[in-house]
Coordinates of C-alpha atoms and ligand atoms in Angstrom, one line a residue:
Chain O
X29 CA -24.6 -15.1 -31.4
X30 CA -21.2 -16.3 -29.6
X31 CA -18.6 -16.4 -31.9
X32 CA -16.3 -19.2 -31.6
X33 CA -12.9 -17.6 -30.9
X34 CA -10.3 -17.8 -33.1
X35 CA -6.4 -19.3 -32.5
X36 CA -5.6 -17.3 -29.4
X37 CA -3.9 -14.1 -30.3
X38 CA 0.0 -14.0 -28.9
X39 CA 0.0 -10.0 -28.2
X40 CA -1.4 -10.8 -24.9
X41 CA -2.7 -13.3 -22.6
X42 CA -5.8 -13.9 -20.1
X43 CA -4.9 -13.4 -16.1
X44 CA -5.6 -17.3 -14.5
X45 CA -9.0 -16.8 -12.6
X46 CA -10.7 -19.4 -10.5
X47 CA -14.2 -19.7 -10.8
X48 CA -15.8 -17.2 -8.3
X49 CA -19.4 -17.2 -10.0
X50 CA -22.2 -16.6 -7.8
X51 CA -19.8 -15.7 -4.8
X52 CA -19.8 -12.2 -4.6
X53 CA -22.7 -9.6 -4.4
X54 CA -22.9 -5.7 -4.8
X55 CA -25.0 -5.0 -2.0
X56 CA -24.5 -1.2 -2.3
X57 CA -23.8 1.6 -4.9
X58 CA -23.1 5.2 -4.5
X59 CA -21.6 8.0 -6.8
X60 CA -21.2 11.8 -6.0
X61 CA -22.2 14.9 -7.6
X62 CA -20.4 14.8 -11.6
X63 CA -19.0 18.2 -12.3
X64 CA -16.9 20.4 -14.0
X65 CA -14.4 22.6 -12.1
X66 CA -16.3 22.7 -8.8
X67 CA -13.6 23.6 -5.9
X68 CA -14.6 20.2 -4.5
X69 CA -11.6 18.1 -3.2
X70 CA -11.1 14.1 -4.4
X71 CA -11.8 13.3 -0.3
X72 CA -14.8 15.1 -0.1
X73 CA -16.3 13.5 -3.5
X74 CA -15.0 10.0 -2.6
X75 CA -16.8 10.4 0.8
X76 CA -20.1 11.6 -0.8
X77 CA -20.3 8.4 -2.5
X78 CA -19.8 6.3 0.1
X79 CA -22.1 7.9 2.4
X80 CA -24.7 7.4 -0.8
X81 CA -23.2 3.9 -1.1
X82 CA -23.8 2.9 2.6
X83 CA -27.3 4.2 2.7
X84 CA -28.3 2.0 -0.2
X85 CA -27.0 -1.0 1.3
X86 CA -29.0 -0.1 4.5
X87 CA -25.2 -0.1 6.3
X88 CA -23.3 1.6 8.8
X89 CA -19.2 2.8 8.3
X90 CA -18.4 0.5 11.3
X91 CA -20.1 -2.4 9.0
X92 CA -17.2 -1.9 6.5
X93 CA -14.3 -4.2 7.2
X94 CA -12.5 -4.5 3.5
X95 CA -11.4 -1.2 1.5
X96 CA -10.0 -1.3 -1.6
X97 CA -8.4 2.0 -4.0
X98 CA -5.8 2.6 -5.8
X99 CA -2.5 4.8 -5.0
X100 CA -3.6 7.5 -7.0
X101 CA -3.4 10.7 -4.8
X102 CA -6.1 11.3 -2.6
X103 CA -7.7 8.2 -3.1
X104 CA -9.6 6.9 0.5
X105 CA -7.2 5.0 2.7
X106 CA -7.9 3.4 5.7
X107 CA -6.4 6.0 7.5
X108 CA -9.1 8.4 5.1
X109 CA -12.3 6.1 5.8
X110 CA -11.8 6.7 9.4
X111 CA -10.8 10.1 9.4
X112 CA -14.2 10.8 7.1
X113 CA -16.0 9.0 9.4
X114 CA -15.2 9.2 12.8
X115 CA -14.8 5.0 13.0
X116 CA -11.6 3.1 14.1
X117 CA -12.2 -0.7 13.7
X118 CA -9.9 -3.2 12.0
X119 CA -10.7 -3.0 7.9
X120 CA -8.9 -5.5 5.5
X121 CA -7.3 -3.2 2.5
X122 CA -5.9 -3.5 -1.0
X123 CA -4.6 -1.3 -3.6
X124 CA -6.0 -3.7 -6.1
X125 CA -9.3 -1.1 -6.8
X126 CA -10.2 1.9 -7.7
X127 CA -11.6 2.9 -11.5
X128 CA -10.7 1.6 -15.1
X129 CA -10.1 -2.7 -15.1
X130 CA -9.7 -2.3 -11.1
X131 CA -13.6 -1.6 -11.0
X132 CA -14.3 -4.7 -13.1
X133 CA -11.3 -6.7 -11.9
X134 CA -11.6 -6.2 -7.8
X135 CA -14.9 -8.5 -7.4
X136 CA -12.3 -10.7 -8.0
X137 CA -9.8 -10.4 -5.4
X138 CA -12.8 -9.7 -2.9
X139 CA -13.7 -12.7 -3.7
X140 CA -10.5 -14.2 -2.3
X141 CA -11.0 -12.1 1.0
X142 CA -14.4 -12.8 1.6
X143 CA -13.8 -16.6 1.3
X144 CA -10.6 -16.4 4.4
X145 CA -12.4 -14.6 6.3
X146 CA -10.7 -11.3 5.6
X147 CA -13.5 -8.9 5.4
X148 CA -17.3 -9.8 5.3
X149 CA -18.1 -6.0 3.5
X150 CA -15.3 -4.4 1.3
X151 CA -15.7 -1.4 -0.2
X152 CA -14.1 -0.1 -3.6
X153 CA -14.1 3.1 -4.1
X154 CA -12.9 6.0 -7.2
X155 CA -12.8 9.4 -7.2
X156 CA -11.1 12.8 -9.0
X157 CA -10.8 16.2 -8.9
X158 CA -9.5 16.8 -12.4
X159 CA -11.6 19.4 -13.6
X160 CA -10.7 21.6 -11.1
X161 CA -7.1 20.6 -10.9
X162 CA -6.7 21.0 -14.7
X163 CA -7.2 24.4 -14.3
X164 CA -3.8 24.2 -12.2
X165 CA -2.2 22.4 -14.9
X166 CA -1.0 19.9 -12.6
X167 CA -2.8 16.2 -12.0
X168 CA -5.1 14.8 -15.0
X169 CA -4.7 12.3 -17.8
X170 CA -1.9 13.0 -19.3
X171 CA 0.4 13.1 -16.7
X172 CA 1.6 9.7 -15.7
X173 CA 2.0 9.0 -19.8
X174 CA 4.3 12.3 -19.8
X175 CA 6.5 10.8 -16.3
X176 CA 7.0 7.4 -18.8
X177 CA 10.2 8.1 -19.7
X178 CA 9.7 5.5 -23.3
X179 CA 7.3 8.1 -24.0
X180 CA 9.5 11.0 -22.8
X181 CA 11.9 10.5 -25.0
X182 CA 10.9 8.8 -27.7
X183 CA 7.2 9.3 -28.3
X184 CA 6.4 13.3 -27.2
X185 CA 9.7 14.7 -28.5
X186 CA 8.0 14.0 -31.9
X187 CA 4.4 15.7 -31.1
X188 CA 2.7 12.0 -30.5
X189 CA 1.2 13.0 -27.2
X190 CA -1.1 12.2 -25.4
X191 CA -4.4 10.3 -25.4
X192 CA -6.6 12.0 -28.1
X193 CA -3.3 11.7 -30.3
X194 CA -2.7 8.4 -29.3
X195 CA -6.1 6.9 -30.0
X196 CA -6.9 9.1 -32.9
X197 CA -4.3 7.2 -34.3
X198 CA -5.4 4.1 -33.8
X199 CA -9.3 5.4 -35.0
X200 CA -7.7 6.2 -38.5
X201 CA -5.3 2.6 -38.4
X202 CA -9.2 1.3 -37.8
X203 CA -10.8 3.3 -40.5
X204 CA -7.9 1.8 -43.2
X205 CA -8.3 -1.5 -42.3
X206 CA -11.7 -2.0 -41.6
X207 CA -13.4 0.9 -43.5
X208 CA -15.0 2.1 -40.0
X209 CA -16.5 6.0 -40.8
X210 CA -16.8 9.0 -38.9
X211 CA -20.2 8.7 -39.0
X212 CA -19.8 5.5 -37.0
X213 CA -17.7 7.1 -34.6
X214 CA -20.2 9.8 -34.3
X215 CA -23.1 7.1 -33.9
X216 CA -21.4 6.1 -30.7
X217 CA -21.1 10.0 -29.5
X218 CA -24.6 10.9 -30.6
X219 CA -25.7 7.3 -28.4
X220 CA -24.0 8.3 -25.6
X221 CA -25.2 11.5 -25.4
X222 CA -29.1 10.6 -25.9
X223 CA -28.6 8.1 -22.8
X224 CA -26.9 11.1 -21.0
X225 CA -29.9 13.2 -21.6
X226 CA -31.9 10.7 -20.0
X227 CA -30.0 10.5 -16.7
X228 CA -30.0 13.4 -14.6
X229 CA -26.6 13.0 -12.7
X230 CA -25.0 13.3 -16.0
X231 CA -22.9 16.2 -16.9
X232 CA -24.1 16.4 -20.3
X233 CA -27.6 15.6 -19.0
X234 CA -29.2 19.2 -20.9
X235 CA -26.6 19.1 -24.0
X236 CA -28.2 17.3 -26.9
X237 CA -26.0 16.7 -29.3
X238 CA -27.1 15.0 -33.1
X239 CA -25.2 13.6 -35.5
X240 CA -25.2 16.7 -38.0
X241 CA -23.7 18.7 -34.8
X242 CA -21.1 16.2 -34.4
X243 CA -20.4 16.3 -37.9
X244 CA -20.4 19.7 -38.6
X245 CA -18.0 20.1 -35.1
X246 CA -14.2 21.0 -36.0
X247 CA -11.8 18.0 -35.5
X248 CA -9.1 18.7 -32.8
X249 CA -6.8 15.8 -33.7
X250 CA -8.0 14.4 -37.2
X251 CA -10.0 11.9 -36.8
X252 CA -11.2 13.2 -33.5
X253 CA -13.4 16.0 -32.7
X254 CA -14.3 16.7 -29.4
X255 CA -17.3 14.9 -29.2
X256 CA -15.4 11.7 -29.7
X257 CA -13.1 12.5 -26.4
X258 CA -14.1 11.9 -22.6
X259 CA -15.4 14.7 -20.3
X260 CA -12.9 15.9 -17.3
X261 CA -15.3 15.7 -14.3
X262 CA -14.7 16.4 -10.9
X263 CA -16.6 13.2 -9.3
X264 CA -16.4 9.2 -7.9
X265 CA -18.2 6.2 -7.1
X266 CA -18.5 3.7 -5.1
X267 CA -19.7 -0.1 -4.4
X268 CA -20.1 -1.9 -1.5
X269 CA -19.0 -6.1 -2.0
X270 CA -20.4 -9.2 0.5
X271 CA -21.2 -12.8 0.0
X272 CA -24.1 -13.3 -2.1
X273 CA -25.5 -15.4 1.1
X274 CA -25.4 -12.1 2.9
X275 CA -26.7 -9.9 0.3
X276 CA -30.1 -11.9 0.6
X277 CA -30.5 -10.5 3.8
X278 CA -30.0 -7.2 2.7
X279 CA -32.7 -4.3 1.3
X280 CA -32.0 -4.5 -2.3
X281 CA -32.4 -7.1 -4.9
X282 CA -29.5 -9.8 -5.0
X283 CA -26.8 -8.7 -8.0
X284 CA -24.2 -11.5 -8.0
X285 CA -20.9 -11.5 -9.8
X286 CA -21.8 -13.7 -12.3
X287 CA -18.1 -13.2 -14.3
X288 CA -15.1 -11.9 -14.1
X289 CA -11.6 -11.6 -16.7
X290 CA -8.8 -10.0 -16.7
X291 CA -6.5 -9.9 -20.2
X292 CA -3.1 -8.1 -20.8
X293 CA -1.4 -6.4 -23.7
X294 CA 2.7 -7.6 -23.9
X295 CA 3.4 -4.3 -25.1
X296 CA 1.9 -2.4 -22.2
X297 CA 1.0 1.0 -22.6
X298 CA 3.4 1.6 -25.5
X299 CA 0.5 1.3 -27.7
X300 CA 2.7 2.2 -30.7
X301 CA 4.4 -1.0 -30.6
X302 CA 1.1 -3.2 -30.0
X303 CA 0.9 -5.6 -32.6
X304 CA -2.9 -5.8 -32.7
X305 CA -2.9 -1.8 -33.1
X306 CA -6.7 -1.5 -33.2
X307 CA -7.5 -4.3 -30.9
X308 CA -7.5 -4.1 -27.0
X309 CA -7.3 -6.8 -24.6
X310 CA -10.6 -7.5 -23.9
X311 CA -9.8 -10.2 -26.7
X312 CA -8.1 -11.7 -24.1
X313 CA -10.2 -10.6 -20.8
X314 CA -14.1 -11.4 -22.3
X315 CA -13.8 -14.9 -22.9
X316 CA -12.9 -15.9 -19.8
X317 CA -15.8 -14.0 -18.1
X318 CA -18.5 -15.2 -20.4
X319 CA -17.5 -19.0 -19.7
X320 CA -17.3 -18.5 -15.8
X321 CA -20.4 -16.8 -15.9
X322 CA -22.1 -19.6 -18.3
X323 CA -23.8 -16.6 -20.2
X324 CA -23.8 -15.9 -24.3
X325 CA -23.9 -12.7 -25.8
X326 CA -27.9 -13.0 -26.6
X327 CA -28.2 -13.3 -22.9
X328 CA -26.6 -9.6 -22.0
X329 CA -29.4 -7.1 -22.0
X330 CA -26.8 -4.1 -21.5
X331 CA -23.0 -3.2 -22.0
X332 CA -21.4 -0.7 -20.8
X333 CA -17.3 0.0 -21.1
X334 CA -14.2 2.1 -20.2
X335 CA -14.8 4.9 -23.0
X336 CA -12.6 7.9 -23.1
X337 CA -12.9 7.4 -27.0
X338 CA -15.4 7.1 -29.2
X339 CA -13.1 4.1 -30.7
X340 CA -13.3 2.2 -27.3
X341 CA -16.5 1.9 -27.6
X342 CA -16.9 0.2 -30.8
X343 CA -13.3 -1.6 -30.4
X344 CA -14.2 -3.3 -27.0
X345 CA -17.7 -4.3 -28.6
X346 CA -15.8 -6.2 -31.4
X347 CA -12.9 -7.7 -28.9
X348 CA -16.0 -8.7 -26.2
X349 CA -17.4 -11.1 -29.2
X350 CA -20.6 -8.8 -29.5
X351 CA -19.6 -8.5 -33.6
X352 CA -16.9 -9.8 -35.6
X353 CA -13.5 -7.8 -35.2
X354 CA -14.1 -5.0 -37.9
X355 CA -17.6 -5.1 -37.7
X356 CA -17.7 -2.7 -34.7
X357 CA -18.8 0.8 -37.5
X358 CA -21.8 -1.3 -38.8
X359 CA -22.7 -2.6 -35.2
X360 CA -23.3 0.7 -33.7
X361 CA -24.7 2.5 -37.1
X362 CA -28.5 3.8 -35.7
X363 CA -29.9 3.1 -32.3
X364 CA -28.1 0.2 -31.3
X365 CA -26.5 1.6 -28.4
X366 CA -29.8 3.4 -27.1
X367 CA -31.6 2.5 -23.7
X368 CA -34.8 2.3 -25.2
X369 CA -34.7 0.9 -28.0
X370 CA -31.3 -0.7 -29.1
X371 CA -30.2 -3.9 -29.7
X372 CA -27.4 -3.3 -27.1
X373 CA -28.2 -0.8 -25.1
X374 CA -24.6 0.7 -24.4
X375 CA -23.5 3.2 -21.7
X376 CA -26.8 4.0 -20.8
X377 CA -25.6 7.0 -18.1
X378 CA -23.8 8.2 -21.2
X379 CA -19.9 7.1 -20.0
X380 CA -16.9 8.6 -20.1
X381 CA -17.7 11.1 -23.3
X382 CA -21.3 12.4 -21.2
X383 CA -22.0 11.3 -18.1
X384 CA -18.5 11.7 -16.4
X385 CA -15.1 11.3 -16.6
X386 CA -14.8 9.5 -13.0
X387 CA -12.9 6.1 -15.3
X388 CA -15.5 3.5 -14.7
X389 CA -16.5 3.4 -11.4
X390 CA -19.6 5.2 -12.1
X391 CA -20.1 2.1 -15.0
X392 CA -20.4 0.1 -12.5
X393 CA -23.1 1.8 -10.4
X394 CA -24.9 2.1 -13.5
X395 CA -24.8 -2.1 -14.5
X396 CA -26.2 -2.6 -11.1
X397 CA -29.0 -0.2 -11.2
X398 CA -30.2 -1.0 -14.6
X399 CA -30.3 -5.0 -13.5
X400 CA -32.1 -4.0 -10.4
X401 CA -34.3 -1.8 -12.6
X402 CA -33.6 1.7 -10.9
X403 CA -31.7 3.3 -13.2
X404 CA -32.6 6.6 -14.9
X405 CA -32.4 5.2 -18.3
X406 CA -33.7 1.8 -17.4
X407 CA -33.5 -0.5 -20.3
X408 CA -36.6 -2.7 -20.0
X409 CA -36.3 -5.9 -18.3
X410 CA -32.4 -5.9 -17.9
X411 CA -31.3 -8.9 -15.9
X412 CA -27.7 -9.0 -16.7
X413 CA -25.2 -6.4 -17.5
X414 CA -21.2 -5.6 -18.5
X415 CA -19.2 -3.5 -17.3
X416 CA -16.0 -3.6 -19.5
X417 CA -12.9 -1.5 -18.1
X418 CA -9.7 -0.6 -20.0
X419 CA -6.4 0.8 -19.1
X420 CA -4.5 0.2 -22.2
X421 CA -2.3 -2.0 -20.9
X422 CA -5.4 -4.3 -19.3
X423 CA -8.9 -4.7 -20.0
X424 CA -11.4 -6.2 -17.8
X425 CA -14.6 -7.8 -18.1
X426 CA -17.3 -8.0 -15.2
X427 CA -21.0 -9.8 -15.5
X428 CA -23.4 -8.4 -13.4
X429 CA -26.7 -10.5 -13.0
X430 CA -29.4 -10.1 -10.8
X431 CA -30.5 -13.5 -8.6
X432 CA -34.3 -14.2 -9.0
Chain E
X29 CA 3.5 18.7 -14.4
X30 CA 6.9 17.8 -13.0
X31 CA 9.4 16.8 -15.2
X32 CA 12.9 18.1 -16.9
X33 CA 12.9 21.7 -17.7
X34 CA 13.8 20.5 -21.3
X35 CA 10.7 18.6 -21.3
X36 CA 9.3 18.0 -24.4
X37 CA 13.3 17.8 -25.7
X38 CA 13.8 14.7 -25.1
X39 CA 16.8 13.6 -22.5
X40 CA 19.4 12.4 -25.1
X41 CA 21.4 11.1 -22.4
X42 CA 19.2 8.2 -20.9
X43 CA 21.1 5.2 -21.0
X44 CA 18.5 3.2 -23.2
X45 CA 17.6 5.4 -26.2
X46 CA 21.1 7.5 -26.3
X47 CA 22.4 5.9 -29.4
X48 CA 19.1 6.8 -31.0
X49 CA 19.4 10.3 -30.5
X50 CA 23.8 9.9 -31.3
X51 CA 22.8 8.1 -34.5
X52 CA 19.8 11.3 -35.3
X53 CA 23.1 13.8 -34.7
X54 CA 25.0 12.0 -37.2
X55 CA 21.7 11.6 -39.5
X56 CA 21.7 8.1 -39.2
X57 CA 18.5 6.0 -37.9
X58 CA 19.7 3.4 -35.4
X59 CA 17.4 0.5 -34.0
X60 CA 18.3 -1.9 -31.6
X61 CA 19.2 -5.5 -33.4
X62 CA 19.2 -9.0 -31.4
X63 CA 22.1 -10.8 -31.2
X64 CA 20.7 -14.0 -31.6
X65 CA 17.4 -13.8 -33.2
X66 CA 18.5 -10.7 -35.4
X67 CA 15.2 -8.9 -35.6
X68 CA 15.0 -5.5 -34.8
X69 CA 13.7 -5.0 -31.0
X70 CA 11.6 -1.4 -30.4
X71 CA 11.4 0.1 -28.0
X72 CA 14.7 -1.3 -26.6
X73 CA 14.3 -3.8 -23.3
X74 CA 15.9 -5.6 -21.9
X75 CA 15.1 -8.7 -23.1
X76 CA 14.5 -9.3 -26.9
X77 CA 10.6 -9.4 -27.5
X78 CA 10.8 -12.2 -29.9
X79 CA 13.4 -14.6 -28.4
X80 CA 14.2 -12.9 -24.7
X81 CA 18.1 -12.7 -25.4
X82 CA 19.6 -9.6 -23.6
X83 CA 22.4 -8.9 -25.6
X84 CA 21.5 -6.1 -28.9
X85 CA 23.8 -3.9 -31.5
X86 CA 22.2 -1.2 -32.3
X87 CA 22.4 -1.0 -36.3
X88 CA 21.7 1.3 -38.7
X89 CA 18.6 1.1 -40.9
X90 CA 17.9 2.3 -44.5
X91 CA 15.3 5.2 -42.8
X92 CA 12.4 4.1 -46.0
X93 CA 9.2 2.6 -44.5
X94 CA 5.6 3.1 -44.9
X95 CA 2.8 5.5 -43.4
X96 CA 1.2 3.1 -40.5
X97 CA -1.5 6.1 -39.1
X98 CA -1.2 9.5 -38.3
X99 CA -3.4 12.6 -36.9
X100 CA -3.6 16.0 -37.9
X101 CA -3.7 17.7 -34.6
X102 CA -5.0 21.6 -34.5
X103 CA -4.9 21.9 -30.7
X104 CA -1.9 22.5 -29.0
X105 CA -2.7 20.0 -26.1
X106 CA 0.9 20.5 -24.6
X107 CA 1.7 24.5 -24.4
X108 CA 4.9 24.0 -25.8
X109 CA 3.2 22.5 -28.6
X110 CA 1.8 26.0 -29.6
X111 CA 4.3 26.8 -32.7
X112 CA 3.7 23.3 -34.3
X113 CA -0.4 23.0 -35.2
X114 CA -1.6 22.2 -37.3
X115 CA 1.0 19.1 -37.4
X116 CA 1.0 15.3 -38.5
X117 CA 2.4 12.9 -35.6
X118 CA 2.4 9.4 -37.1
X119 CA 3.5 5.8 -36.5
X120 CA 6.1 4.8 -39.4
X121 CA 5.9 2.0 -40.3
X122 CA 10.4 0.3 -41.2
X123 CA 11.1 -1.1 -44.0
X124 CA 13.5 -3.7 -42.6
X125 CA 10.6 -4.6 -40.3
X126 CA 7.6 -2.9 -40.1
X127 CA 6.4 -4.5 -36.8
X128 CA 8.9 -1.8 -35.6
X129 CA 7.0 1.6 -35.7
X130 CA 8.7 4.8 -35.1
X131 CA 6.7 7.3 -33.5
X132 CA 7.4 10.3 -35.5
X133 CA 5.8 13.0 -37.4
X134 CA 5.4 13.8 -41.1
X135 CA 6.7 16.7 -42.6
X136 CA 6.9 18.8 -46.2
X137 CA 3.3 17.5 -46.9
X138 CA 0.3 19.0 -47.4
X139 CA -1.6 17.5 -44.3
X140 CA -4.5 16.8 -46.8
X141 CA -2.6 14.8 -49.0
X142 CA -1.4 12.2 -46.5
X143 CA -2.0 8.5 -47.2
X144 CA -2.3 5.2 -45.8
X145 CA 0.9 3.3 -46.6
X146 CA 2.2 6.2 -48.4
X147 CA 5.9 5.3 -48.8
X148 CA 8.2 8.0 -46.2
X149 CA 11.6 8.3 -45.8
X150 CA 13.7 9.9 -42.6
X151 CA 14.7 13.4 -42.8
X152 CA 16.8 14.8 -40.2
X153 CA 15.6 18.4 -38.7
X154 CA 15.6 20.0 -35.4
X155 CA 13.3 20.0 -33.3
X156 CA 12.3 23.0 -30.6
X157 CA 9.2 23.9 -28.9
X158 CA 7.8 27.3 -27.4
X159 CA 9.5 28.5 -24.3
X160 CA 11.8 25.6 -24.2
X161 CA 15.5 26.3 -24.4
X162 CA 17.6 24.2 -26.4
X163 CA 17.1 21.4 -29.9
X164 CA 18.3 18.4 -30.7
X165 CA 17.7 17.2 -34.3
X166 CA 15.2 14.4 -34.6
X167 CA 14.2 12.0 -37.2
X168 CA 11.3 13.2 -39.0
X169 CA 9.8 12.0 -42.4
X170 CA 8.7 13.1 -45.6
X171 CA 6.8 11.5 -48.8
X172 CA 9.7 9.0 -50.4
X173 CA 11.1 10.6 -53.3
Ligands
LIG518 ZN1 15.8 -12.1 -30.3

């Protein structure tokens, strides 16, 4: 099953990557406690999982010569890894990490710095602190879509505002075009949530939730109900990168970065405008990660994507070549997604809508425990794993595979 | 969050959308037009997405188009969205082109009767929100007559 692709699509493009196959290892993962509101602040959550990070790689802080984040506030600096940790050594840094595509997409650029020499173990790291800062109203998701000033003035003046709106929008656009059902959206929720109830870091982890629940739950923003929308966690990840070469000599199993791809929308994050309304660019990101990585879809034992909606979820399936576009409602119908027993196991810690909302950083932790075969929800067997991240305006695709 | 006291009005005066908001005063729906290609370029840039000219006259459209999605939304996720739920923002879909989509909201509907390329047409109303001072009339739509 590897669909031929189609005429390239002109409502985006693919980033150029090199082949790096086989370059890069994770040699470390950590994540912090997932919360609600819990007083914690993003330093002290970041620092937890890279403490929890470090010991899994059998490393010290002073080992750590490469950091990459993202200018988000609060995020861990150089200036922050030192301060958390007493060190003061040289460290290689880039903004080019963090959550969301960065966590699929920096592999990439460590890549680059392991090969000149710039850092032999670079850390990427994510946190937030949105469930307690949202009861401050200030920080969270909607912010930086409310400071676009497109959006300002032309978007929320009207009530279109923000993300469940947005994407609830584009869930309905899906449902006329395709004939996707709640119930399929729900099918992803009620996956999700079974995997969450299997891992015992997630927040959801003693909520069940079936599909007669979800149906019978009030909708928020028709087609949404709440079940379909993302968590806000307080909570962060973290994964330690090094040459595969080096990673053999370290105490886990060897989990190379098999493939990597980056693809862009033209119209950015005004999704209203984007031609392909209920497509994102993992159209354009996937393809180039499944041919660097020489892999076909029969050979990915687990998936696991960016999902603050239900709808990018099955979307991301369809634009990753898993099912034809369209296809995604009949796809995830039953217990595909499920650790256990699906076809594709699928965000088997639960993601963004019931393990945490901590924007794919914790995705990641979770593709390299499953293909080490330590993870709480292990899918039998898994060898190689996804993790696809999202922004909107970029999607990312990252293939994880273990090294006999 | 930190941003004009206004804020959800929208700031009429910034430079790129102004003549929308001068055309909604005068209840006329105006949409940035390429000089050289002559489609209709939205949201306005600099460049023309189609054939990256930078020179546009904004022109006045017939305000008919089709329903491209909408949501019924029933909680207020802005506080100042308080008086409006339950309320129908939407993506409208122009006539003259309908890769242009106006984010907008439908109005004078039943919010149960709403349908997939139902056939709108612009109304203009103001617009205010709870605990905001101030409107400034918007282009909203309604079922075609
Ligand atoms: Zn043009």
């Amino acid at each position: 099953m590897s669909p031929t692709p189609a005429a390239a699509p002109d409502w985006g493009w693919a980033t150029e990557y090199e082949n790096v196959s086989g370059e890069v290892a994770i040699c470390g993962v950590g994540e912090s406690d997932h919360s609600k509101a819990s007083g914690r602040t993003t330093r002290d959550i970041v620092g937890q999982a890279v403490e929890r990070a470090l010991a899994d790689a059998g490393l010290e802080p002073r080992d750590v010569d490469g950091l990459m984040y993202i200018s988000m506030p609060d995020q861990m600096d150089v200036a922050g890894f030192h301060e958390y940790f007493g060190t003061d050594h040289d460290m290689w840094e880039s903004k080019g990490g963090g959550g969301m595509t960065h966590a699929a997409a920096a592999p990439y650029e460590a890549a680059h710095a392991l090969r000149d020499g710039l850092a032999s173990v670079i850390l990427n790291t994510f946190g937030v602190a949105w469930a307690t800062q949202r009861s401050n109203m200030v920080g969270g998701p909607g912010e930086s879509h409310a400071q676009e000033l497109f959006k300002q003035n032309l978007e929320i003046p009207m009530g279109w505002f923000p993300q469940p709106v947005y994407f609830a929008t584009v869930a309905r656009r899906h449902m006329f075009e395709f004939g996707t059902t709640q119930e399929q959206l729900g099918a992803i929720a009620v996956a999700q949530r079974r995997n969450a109830n299997h891992t015992p870091t997630a927040v959801m982890h003693d909520r069940t939730l079936t599909m007669e629940q979800y149906l019978a739950a009030p909708t928020i923003v028709a087609p949404f109900r709440k079940e379909d929308c993302c968590l806000i966690s307080d909570g962060g990840g973290a994964f330690l990168m090094t040459s595969t070469e080096r990673a053999r000599d370290m105490a886990k199993p060897v989990v190379e970065v098999a493939g990597v791809g980056l693809g862009n929308s033209s119209t950015g994050t005004h999704w209203a405008q984007q031609p392909a309304f209920t497509s994102t660019p993992q159209v354009f990101a996937a393809p180039v990660a499944f041919e660097m990585a020489g892999v076909t879809h029969d050979d990915i034992d687990l998936y696991t994507c960016y999902d603050p909606f239900t709808i990018h979820t099955l979307m991301q399936l369809e634009d990753s070549g898993f099912c034809p576009k369209g296809e995604g409602g009949a796809f995830v119908e039953g217990d595909t997604l499920n650790f256990d027993s699906g076809k594709l196991p699928t965000n088997t810690h639960g993601g963004l809508l019931s393990h945490a909302y901590v924007l794919g950083i914790a995705h990641v932790v979770e593709v390299v425990r499953q293909v080490r075969g330590e993870a709480a929800a292990q899918v039998p067997g898994a060898e190689i794993g996804i993790y696809g991240g999202y922004t909107g305006p970029q999607a990312a695709t990252l293939i994880l595979r273990r090294v006999p | 969050m930190d941003v004009r006291p206004a804020f959800p009005l929208p700031d009429t005066a910034w430079k790129p959308i102004h003549e929308f908001w001068a055309g909604a005063a005068e209840h006329e729906l105006r949409i940035p037009k390429c000089d050289a290609c002559g489609r209709l370029c939205w949201y306005p840039r600099e460049k023309c997405r189609h054939c990256k000219t930078t020179s546009f006259t904004w022109q006045t459209v017939s305000g008919r188009g089709t329903l491209f999605s909408w949501v019924v939304v029933t909680h207020a996720f802005l506080p100042q969205f308080a008086d409006l739920v339950p309320f129908a923002p939407a993506l409208v879909a122009l006539e003259e082109d309908p890769a242009v989509r106006l984010a907008t909201r439908i109005v004078d509907c039943d919010l149960d009767a709403i349908e997939f390329e139902m056939p709108v047409e612009v109304t203009f109303r103001p617009i205010s929100f709870a605990g905001v001072d101030g409107e400034v009339t918007a282009p909203l739509f309604v079922p075609a007559r």
